[in-house]
Each structure stands twice: as C-alpha cells, then as structure tokens.
XYZ file of C-alpha atoms in Angstrom:
619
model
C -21.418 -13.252 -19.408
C -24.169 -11.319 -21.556
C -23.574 -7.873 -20.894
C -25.604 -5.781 -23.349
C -22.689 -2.514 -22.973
C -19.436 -3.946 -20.994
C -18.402 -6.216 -23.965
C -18.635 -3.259 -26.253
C -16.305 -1.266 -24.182
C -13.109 -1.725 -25.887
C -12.004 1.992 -25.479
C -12.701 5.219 -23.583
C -14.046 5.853 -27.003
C -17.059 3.180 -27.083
C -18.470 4.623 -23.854
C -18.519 8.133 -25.358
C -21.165 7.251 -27.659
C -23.501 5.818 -24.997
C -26.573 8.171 -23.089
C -27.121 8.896 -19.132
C -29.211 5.893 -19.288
C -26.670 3.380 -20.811
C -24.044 4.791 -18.774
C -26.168 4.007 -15.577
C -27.033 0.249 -16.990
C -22.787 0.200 -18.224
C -21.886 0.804 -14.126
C -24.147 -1.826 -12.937
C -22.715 -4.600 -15.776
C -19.077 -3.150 -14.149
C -20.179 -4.076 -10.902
C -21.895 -7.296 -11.256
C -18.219 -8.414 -13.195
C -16.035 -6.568 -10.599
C -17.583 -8.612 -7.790
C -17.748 -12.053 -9.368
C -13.861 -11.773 -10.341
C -12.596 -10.597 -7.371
C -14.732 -13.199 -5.192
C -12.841 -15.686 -7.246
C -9.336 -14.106 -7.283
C -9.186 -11.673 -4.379
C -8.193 -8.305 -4.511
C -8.939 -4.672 -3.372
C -13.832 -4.389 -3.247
C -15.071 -1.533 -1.634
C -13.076 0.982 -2.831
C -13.036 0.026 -6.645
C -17.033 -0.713 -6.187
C -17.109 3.235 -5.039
C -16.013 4.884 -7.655
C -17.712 2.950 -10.432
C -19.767 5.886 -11.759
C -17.074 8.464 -11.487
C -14.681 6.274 -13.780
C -17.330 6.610 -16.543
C -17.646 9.886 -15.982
C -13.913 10.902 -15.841
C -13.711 8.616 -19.251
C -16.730 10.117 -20.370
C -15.372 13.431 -20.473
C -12.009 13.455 -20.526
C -9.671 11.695 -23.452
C -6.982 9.222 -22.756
C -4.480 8.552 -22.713
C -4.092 11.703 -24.193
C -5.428 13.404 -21.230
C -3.281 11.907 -18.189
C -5.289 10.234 -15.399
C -3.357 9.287 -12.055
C -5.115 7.066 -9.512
C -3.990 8.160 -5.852
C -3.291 4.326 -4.196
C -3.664 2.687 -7.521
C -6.623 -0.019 -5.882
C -10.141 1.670 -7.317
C -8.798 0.893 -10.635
C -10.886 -1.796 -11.692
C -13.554 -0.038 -13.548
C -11.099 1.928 -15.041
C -9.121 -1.616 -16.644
C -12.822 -2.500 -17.971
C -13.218 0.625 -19.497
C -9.634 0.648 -21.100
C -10.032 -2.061 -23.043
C -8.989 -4.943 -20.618
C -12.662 -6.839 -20.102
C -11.481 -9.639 -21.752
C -8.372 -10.290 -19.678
C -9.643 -9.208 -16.750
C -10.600 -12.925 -15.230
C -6.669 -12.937 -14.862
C -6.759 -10.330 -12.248
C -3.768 -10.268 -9.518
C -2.667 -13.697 -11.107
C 0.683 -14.856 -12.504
C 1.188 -13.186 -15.825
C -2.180 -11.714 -15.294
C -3.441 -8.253 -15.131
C -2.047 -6.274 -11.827
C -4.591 -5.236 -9.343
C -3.264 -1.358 -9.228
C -1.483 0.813 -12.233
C 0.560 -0.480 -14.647
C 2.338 1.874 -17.312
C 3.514 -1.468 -18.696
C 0.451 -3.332 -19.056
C -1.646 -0.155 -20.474
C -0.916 3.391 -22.179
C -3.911 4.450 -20.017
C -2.190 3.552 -16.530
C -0.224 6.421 -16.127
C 1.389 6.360 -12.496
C 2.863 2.677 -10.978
C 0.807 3.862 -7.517
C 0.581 1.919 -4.453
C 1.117 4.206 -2.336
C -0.946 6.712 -1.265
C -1.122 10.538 -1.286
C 1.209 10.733 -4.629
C -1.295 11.197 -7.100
C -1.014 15.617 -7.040
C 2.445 15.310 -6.868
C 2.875 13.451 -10.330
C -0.469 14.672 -11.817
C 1.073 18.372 -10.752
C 4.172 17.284 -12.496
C 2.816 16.085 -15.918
C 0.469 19.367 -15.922
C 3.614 21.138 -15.711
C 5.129 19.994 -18.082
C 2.481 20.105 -20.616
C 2.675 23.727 -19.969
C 5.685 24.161 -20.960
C 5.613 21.803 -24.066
C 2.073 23.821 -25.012
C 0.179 20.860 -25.084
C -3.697 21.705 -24.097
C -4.082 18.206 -22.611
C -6.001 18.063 -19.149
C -4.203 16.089 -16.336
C -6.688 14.304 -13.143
C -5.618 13.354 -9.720
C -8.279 11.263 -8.105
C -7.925 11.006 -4.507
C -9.429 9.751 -1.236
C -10.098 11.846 1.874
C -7.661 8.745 3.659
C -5.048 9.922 1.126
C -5.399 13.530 2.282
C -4.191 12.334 5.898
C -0.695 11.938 4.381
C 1.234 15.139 4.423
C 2.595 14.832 0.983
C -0.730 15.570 -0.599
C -0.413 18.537 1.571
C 3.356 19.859 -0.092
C 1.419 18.876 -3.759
C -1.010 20.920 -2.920
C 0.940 23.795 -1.565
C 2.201 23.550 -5.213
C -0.328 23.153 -7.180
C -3.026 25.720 -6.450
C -1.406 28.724 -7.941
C 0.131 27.065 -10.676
C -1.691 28.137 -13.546
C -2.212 24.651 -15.181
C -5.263 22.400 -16.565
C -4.807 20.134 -13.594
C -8.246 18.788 -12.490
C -7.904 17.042 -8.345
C -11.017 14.971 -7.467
C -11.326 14.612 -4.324
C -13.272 11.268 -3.409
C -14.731 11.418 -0.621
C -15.955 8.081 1.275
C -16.116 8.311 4.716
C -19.000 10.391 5.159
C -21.895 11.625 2.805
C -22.601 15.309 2.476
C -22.734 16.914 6.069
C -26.313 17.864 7.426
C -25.187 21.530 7.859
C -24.487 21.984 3.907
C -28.559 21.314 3.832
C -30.598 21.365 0.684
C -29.513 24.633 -0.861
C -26.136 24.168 -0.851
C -26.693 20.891 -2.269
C -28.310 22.513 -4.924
C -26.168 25.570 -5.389
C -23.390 22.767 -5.591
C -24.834 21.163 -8.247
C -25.592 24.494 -9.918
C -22.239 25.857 -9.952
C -20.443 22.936 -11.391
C -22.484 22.821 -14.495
C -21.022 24.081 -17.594
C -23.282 26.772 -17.875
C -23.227 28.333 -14.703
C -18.975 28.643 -15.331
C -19.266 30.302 -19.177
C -22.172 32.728 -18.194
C -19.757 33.921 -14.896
C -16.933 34.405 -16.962
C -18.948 36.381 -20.027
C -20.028 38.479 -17.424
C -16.861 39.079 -15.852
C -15.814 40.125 -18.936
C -18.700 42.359 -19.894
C -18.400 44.198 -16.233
C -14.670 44.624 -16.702
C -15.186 46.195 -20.400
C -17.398 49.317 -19.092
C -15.210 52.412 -18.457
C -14.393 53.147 -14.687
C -16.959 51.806 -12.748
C -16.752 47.936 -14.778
C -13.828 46.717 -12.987
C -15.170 47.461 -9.351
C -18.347 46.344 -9.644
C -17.019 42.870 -10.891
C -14.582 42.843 -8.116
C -17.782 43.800 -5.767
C -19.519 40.806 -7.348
C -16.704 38.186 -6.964
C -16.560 39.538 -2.839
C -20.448 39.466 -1.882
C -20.219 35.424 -4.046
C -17.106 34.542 -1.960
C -18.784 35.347 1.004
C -22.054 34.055 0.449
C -20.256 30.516 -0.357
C -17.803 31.223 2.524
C -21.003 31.020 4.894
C -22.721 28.147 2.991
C -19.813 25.865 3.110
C -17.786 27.006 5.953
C -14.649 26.183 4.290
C -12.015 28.188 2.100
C -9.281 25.801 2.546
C -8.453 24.837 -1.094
C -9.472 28.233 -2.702
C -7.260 30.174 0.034
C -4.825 27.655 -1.744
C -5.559 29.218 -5.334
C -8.076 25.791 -6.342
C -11.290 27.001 -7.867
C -13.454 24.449 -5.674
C -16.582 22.569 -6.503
C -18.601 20.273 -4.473
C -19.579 18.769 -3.023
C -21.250 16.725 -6.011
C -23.071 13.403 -5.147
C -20.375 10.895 -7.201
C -22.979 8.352 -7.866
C -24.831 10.603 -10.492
C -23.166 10.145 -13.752
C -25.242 13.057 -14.863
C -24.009 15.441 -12.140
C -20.337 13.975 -12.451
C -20.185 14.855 -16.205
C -21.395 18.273 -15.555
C -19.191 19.387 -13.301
C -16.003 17.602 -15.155
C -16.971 19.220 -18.016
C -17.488 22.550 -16.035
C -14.168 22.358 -14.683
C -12.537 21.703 -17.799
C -13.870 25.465 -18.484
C -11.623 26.839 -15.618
C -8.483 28.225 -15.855
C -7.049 27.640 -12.876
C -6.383 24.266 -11.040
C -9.731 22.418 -9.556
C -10.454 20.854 -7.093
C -14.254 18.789 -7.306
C -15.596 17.581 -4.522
C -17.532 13.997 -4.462
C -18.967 12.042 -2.250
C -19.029 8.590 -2.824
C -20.347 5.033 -1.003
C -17.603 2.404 -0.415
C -18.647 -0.614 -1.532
C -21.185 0.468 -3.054
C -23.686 -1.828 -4.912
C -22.988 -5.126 -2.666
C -24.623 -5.164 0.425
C -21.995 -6.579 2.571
C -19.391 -4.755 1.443
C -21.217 -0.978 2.210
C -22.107 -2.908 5.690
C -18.312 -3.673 6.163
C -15.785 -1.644 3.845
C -12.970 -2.282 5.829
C -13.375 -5.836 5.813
C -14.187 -5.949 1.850
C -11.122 -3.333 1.341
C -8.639 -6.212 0.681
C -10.187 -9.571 0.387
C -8.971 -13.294 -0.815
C -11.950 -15.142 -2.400
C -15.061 -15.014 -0.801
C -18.853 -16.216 -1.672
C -21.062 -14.038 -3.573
C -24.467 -14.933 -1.895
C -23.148 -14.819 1.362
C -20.039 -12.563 1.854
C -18.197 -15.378 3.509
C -14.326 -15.071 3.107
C -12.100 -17.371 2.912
C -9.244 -16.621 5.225
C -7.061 -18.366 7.490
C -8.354 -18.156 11.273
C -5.009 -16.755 12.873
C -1.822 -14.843 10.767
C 1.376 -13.334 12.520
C -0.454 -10.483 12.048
C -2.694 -10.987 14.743
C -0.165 -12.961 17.012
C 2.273 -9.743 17.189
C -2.235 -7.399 17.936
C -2.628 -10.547 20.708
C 0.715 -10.106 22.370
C 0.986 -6.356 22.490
C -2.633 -6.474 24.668
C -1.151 -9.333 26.894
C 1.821 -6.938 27.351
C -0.397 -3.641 27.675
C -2.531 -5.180 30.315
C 0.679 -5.361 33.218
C 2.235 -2.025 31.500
C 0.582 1.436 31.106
C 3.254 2.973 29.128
C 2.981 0.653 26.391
C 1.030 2.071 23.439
C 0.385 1.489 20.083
C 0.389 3.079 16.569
C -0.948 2.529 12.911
C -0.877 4.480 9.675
C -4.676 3.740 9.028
C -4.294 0.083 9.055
C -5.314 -1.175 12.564
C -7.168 -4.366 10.738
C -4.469 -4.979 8.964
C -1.588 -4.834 11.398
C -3.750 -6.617 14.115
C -4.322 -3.899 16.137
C -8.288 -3.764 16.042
C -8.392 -5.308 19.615
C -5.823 -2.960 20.992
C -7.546 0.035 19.755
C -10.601 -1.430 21.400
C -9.417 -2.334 24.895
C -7.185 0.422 25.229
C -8.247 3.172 23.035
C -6.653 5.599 25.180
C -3.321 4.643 24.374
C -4.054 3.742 20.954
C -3.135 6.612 18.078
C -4.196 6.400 14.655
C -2.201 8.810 12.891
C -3.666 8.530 9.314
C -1.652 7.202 5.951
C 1.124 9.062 7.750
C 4.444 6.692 8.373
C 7.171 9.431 8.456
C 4.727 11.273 11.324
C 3.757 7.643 12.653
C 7.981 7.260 13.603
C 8.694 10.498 14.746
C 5.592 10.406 17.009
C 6.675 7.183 18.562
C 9.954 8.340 19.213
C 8.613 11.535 21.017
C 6.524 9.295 22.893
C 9.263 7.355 24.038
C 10.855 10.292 24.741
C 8.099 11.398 26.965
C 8.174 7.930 28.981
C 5.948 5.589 26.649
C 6.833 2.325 25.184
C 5.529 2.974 21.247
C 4.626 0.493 19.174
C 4.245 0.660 15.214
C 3.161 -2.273 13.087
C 3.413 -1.226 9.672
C 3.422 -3.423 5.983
C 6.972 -3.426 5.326
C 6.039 -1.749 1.805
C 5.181 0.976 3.921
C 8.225 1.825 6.194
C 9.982 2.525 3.253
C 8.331 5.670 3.684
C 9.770 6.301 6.515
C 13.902 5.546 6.168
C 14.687 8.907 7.272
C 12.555 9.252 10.684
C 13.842 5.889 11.537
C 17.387 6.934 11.329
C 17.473 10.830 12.406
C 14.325 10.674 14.924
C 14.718 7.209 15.790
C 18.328 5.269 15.968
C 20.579 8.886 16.311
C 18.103 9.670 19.056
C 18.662 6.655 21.097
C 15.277 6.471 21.312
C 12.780 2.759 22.572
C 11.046 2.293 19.161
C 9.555 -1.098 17.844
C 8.566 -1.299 14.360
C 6.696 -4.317 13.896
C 7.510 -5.042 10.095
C 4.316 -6.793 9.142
C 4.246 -8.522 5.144
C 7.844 -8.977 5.200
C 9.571 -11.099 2.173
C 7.297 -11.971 -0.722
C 3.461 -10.993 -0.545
C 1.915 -12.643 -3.833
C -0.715 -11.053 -5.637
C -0.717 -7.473 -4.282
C 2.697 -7.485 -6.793
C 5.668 -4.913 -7.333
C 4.249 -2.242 -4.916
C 3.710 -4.196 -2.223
C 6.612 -6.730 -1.778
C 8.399 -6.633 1.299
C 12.006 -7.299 -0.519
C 13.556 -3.214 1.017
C 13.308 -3.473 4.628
C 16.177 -5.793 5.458
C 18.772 -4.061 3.246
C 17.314 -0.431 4.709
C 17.339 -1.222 7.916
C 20.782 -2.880 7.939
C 22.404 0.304 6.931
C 21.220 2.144 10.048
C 23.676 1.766 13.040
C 22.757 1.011 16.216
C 19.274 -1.123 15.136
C 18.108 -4.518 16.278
C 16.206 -6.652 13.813
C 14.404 -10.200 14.654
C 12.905 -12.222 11.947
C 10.892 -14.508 13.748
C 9.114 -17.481 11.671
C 6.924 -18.955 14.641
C 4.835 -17.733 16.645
C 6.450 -18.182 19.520
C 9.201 -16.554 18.509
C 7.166 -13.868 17.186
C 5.887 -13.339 21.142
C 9.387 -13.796 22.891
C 10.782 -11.223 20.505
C 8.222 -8.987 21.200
C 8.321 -9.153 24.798
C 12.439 -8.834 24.273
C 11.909 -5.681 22.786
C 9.882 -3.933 25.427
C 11.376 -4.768 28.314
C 15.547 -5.449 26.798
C 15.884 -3.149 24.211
C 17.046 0.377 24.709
C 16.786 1.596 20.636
C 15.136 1.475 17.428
C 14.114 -2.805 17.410
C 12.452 -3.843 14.548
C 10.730 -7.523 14.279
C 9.886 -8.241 10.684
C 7.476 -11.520 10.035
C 6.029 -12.807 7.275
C 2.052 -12.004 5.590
C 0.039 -15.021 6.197
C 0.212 -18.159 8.999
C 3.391 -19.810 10.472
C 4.166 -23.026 8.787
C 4.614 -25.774 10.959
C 7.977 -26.942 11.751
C 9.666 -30.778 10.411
C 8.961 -32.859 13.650
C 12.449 -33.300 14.532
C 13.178 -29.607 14.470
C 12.411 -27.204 17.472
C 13.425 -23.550 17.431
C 14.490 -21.777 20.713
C 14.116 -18.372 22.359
C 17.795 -17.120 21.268
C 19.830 -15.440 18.877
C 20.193 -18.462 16.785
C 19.727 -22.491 16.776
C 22.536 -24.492 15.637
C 21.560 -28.053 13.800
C 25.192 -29.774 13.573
C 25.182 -32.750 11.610
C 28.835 -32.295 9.528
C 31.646 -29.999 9.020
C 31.930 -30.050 5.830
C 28.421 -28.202 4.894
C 26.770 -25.215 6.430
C 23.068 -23.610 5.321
C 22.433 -20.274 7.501
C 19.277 -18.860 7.145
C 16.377 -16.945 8.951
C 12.187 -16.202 7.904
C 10.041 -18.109 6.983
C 12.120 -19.837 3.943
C 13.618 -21.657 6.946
C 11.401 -24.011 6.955
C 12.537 -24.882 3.347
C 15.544 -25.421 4.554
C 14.670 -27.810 7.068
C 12.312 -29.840 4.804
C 15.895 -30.072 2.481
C 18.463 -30.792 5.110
C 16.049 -34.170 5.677
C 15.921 -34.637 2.349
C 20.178 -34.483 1.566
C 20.534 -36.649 4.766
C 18.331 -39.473 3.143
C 20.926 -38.865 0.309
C 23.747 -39.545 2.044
C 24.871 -35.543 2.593
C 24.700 -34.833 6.342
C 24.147 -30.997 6.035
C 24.437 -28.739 9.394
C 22.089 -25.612 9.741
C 21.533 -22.874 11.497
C 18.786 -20.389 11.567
C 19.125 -16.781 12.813
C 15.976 -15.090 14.618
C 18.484 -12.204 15.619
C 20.033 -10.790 11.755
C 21.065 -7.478 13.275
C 24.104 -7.798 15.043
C 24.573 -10.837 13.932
C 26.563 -12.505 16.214
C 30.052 -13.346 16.399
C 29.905 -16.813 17.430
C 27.892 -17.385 14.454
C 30.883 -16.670 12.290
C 33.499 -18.417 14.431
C 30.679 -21.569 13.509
C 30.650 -20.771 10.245
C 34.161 -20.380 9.738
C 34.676 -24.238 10.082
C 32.949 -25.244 7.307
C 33.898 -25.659 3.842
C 30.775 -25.030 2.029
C 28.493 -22.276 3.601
C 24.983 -21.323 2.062
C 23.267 -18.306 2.862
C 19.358 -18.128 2.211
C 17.448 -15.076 2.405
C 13.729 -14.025 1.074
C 15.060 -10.536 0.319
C 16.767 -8.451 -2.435
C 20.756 -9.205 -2.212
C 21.940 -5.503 -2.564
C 22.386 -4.405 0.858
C 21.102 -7.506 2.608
C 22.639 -10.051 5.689
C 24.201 -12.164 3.456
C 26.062 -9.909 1.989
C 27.094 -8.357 5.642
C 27.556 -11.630 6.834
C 30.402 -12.570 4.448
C 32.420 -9.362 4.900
C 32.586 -10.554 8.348
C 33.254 -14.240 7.104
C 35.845 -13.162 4.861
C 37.684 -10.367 7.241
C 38.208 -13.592 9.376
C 40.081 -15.770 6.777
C 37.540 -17.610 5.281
C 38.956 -19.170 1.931
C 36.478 -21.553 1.430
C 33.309 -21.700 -0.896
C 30.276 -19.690 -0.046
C 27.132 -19.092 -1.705
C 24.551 -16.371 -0.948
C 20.931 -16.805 -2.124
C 19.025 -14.003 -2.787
C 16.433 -12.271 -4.624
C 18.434 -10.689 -7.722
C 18.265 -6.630 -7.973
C 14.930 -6.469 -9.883
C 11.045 -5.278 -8.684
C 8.851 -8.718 -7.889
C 5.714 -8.887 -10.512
C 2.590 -10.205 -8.948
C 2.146 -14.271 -8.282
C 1.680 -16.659 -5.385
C 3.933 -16.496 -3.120
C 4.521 -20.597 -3.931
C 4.976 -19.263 -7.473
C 7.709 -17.057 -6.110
C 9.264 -19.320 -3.718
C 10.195 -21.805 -6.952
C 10.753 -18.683 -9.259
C 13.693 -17.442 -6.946
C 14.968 -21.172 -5.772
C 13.153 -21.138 -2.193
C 11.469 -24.298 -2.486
C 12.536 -27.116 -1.087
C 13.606 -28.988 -4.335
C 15.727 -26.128 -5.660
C 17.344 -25.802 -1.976
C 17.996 -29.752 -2.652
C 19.350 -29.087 -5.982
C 21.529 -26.606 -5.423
C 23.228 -27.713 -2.857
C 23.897 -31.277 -4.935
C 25.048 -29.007 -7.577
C 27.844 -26.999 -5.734
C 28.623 -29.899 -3.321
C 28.988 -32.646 -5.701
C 30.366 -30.788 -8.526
C-alpha cells in the first residue's frame, strides 16, 4: 500500500511517538485503507470514517489496554483495529475466520466490551471504573458514545450512576448529527476550547486551593468564584444537564482537531470527578459520498470507490413487508408504524414519507418502541414495529407484560431473522424463535416468499387480536423448485410416502425442497411439509406427522427453546414411538461468515439435507 505512518502502527505505542502533523497525515493513510477495504468487503463507513481523528487522539493519550476503552455500538471501530496492531489482517475484515467488524475481547486485549448494541458503553465503562476503585488501580476507563446512543434510556440509568461516582471514568460524547449550534457563537467556541486544555484545569484547581488556604474569607470567595463561572457558562451554553448530574462537562470540542482532542483528553484526565467531553464530529467524513449520504454508507456491501455505487440487490423482504404496510395504510387510518432509528433498514423510509403523521421514530429505544405500540393499540391504532431480530431481544419483557398479558393488536415485524453473515455474533437472528415461543398467547409466521410475507401481513391487521409477530429472513426470497408452490395457509403438505416426513419453515425450506428432488431421483420418495404458521402449531400437523416413521425437523435457529423441540412434546404426548430427528443450530453464539458458509457449517445445504437423511434412513 505505501503508507509512510499506518504500517508503523503496530501499537498504541508507535503512534505516541509521532507529532500533530504526523498524526494528521496517520488519519488520512486510516482513511484512504478504511474505505478501500470496506468497498471490497462491506461493512459499517460513515460512522468509523467519523471518528478517525478522535481514535488517535483517545490512543494518543490514553494507554491500553491498560486504560479500558469501550466503544458504545461496537461499528466506529475500525481505526481503532489499525491502531491496535491489526493493519496487517485487516483485508480479512467481516470475513470467515477474519477480523469481526465490531469488538472482540477474543480477537484483541484492546477490545474490551463484545458491543453491538447500543447505549451500553457507560454502563460497563461505569462498571470497570468501579471496580478499579476498589482494587486501587489509577487506570482511566472511556465510554465513547453517539448522540443516537443517547436516545436509548439505558445510557440514561448509566448515567444516573455514574456522575457522582467519584471515579476516573472519562464519557465522550460523539456527536454527529449536527455541528456546533449557531447560538454557542464564536466565544463559546473559544472558551470551549480554552477550558479543556490542560492548563486552564491545573491553574483552576491551584487557585482553588490557594483561595481555600486564606483564613475566613478564602473559602467564600472560592465558592463566590465557582457561582459567578457556573453561571456565566450556564448562559453561554444553555445547558446544565450532565453537570446537574455530577459530570464535569467539556465541549463542545471540534473532534476533527487532533490538537484540540488531545488537549482536552489530557485535561480531563486532570479531573477528579467523572467527564463528560463533548465532540462534534462529521459522519463519513473524508469521502464525499458518504458525508452526502451517511445513512446510506452506515452499513454497506461492496461498493465502487470512484463512484459510490453499491452493490445491492434491487428488492429484500425488507422492503416487501415497507411496500405492503403503505398499500395497507392507504384504505386504513389507524394503521401506523414504528422504528427504533432504523426506518432504512426495516423498509420503512417510504412510510415515513407518505404518511409521516402516523409514522413515530422513537430513537434506539425497543423496550419504549413495544410499550408505545401497545398503548397505541390501546388507544384505537393498528401499530406496527419492524425491528432486526437482534434487536427485539431487547425488548422480551414489554412484549410479554405490555404486549401478550395485555391482550393488546401488536405486530412485530422480525426483520434479519435466522443467520445474517458478516455482521457476526451480535447480530444473528438465532433468539427470537425460542423467546417468543415461551410467551403465551403469541402468533408467529415465518414467511419465506414474498407473497407470503404480504398475506401474513395483511392476516395480522385485520385477523389477529394479540401480540403477531412475522419473522423473515435478511436479504431476497429465493425462488422456489418449479414443481413446488406455497399457499396462503397454515402449512403446505407435499405427500409423496409414509414412511418419511421433513417439516420445516424459513427460508432453509427451500433446501429442503431442492433435497426432496434430489432423494426422489434416488429412489427415496420423501413427503414434506412446510409451516408458515410455527406458533400454534397446528394440530393436524401432528396427527400428519404421527403417521410417519421417520420425521425430520429443520430449523435456522438455536435448538434450546425452539419449534422443534415444542413440536415433539406434542409428537410424543400423542404416542409417537418412532424415529425423529430435530435439526438445529447447537447452543453456541454464531461467529461471522456468509450466510452460504453457515448454511453448510450447520447442515442447511442441500447436500447435507441429502446426506443426512440417507444416513438415518438407510442405516
């Protein structure tokens, strides 16, 4: 590659040694490499291309992994891999056996949090701060976190915590959305800068303590000085928020300046009570199309430098379930919908556009996002949350005490169900079928077509009376085997023999399918049937099953807890005494790969569907 300072980096320690000036020169080189490997492997651009400068900084100043650094989110962590001594592995980003796109304990002793989810970072930087306290260590612990992050209310209980806690915890506040309001104006901006350097911090506290050392009248007039500067600043920045919380707040400090970054980290390392700085930052900063579009560069597959182009599919179920739901909100006022900050990625960008006034953005807020819904419904509305199914998980216990035990008309569309690839152990939707079997009363589709996708939908709003969720797949529907054609109903029965049975629902179906041919062209006439329904499951789905001699159960979902495992209690309460076989994801986390990778790694392929059932049949 040829950079003059990036392939020197092989610790925090390297870039230590290095001026203002190479330090400016280092963030471009961490750019230019940052855009050319995620172009080529995907991954998480305008939020790791905004906080270039302050990862040199915070590595600049700080020492890890001595001094803990947790990354709210986990995906603005790319400059921080370069600088911790993974440059030369990094061209394996997000791929199988690779480097993880977000924190990784168990990939670097400088990852300190697995994080991707957001607004945890002040709980477990609060945590380790503690306890560093109490083990007398003098190590500094940082929480960097976005201004999306703070929309989720556990930041809020962290910070409730945190403020008066009397440790060396550090919270940066990144900024992104908006660069430092007009009505701060120039002085502030330079008062802000002022007070964060190191300087301005030791000469206030020597003269604290000189005032508060002369007899009788020291004390006051100190106390008189610390009022008349809290109220000057109270009336420059029109905020007290995280100082009424006990933070000693700084900011806001431009976070593109490495100089102005290292001065006020190394000012606040001079405090003794929790900060909080203030930065504001670019997103997507340093390529043009990605500050133009930062939503669109957030998450990206590969894409063309020169031109920005992406390479993505033109439709995904994603989209299908946005494209329904307006259908369906045109003929019905009382249909609504709701996303936790992610109305691009759940499809809901035309909603929000078309009917904006029944569309609610509620923030990185899931737990809120449910409840809300139901007291919509409540109120009359039809609510409707799409949400990653990573995400939900968030939200077990709205779903079943504000959701289910109300009786209330919720539908969760359970977007990125099953495997998702590259995004990797945080983001795999493996939970929500076991979670949301254990709460009574639910209905759950798992729709693999499109048109499924729609009728379930449309089922939902207008024949459902509870909590429905409709899970689907990341990604496009695959197209069915010709002589294959799913219905509107619970479940499609393929009868071909009585002997063998495969049940199973999602998009591995199609799997299936492709091996049922396959064993009929080897003399096996298998039967199948594929559930869109998998909670209730039906009873005449058991009486069906109950017939056959050899029934396989394939699911793309952890076993524990899941409808296989539901499936044969009610198989087996019936009599069964025959052979069954449940295929599952084993009780492990999913590292990142393709999801074809996956598919073969957990025998959902085709040819390990093929050989399976030749194994048990034959055997």
């Amino acid at each position: 590659m040829g950079y003059k300072f990036l392939e020197k980096v092989k610790t925090p320690n390297d870039l230590k040694k290095l001026n203002n000036n190479d330090l400016i020169e280092l963030s471009a080189e961490i750019r230019d490499y940052m855009i050319k490997t995620v172009s080529k492997n995907g991954g998480h651009l305008s939020s790791n291309l905004g906080v270039v400068e302050l990862s040199v900084a915070i590595h600049k100043v700080f020492d890890s992994p001595n001094d803990k650094i947790v990354w709210d989110v986990g995906h603005q962590v790319y400059a921080h891999k370069l600088i911790t001594g993974r440059y030369e592995s990094f061209t394996t980003l997000r791929k199988e056996n690779g480097i993880s796109g977000f924190c990784a304990p168990n990939e670097s002793e400088h990852d300190t949090f697995y994080s991707g989810h957001s607004s945890t970072s002040i709980s477990a930087a609060l945590g380790i701060a503690e306890a560093n306290k109490k083990l007398g260590k003098n190590d500094y612990t940082i929480a960097v976190i976005g201004d999306g992050a703070l929309t989720g209310g556990l930041a809020y209980e962290a910070l409730n915590n945190a403020g008066r806690s009397g440790t060396k915890l550090i919270v940066i506040l990144n900024d992104n959305e908006m660069s430092i309001s007009e009505n701060v104006g120039s002085m502030a901006r330079y008062l802000a800068i002022v007070r964060s350097k190191p300087g301005y911090n030791i000469f206030k506290a020597k003269t604290e303590e000189t005032l508060n050392k002369i007899p009788l009248i020291g004390s006051p007039i100190a106390h008189c000085v610390s009022y008349v500067k809290t109220r000057i600043k109270n009336l420059m920045y029109k905020s007290t928020f995280f100082e009424d919380l006990g933070f000693n707040y700084m900011g806001p400090i431009d976070g593109h300046s490495i100089e102005h970054l290292c001065e006020a980290l190394s000012s606040a390392k001079l405090s003794d009570e929790p900060v909080l700085l203030h930065i504001s930052t670019t997103k997507g900063k340093g390529y043009d199309f990605a500050e133009k579009a930062p939503s669109i560069y957030h998450g990206v597959s590969n894409f063309n430098v020169d031109s920005g182009e992406c390479n993505s599919s033109s439709t995904n179920f994603s989209e299908e379930f946005g494209k329904t739901l307006c259908e369906l909100a045109e003929k019905d006022k009382r249909i609504c919908a709701i996303t936790a900050a992610m109305s691009l990625g759940t499809g809901l960008k035309e909603f929000s556009e078309k009917y904006n006034d029944r569309f609610f953005d509620v923030g990185i807020a899931e737990q809120h996002a449910v409840t809300f819904a139901s007291g919509l419904s409540k109120g009359g509305m039809i609510p409707v949350f799409p949400v990653y199914s990573t995400f939900l998980q968030r939200a077990y216990d709205q779903l079943v005490h504000d959701g289910t035990l109300q009786k209330q008309k919720l539908i969760i569309g359970v977007d990125r169900a099953g495997f998702v690839g590259e995004d990797g152990v945080t983001h795999q939707g493996m939970l929500d079928v076991s979670y949301l079997n254990s709460i009574p009363g639910i209905t759950v589709y798992s729709p693999f077509t499109y048109d499924n996708l729609r009728f379930d939908l449309k089922h939902a709003v207008y024949n459902s009376d509870n909590l429905t969720a409709i899970r689907y797949p990341r990604g496009c529907e695959i197209e069915l085997p010709k002589n294959y054609k799913i219905s509107e109903n619970d479940f499609d029965y393929f009868e071909n023999d009585k002997k063998v049975l495969i049940i199973s629902y999602g998009r591995i179906s199609v799997n299936v399918m492709n091996a049922v041919d396959i064993l009929k062209s080897q003399g096996l006439n298998v039967s199948l049937l594929v559930l869109n329904k998998i909670k209730p499951i039906s009873k005449e789905v058991v009486n069906i099953a109950l017939d056959y001699s050899h029934v396989f159960f394939y699911e793309e979902t952890i076993k524990s807890g899941s409808i296989g495992e539901s499936f044969a209690d009610l198989l087996f309460s019936e009599g069964f005494n025959r052979r069954y076989y449940h295929i599952a994801v084993p009780d492990e986390f999913i590292p990142h790969a393709s999801v074809v990778s996956l598919m073969k790694k957990y025998k959902f392929d085709t040819e390990s569907i093929v050989e399976n059932i030749l194994e048990k049949c034959n055997g």
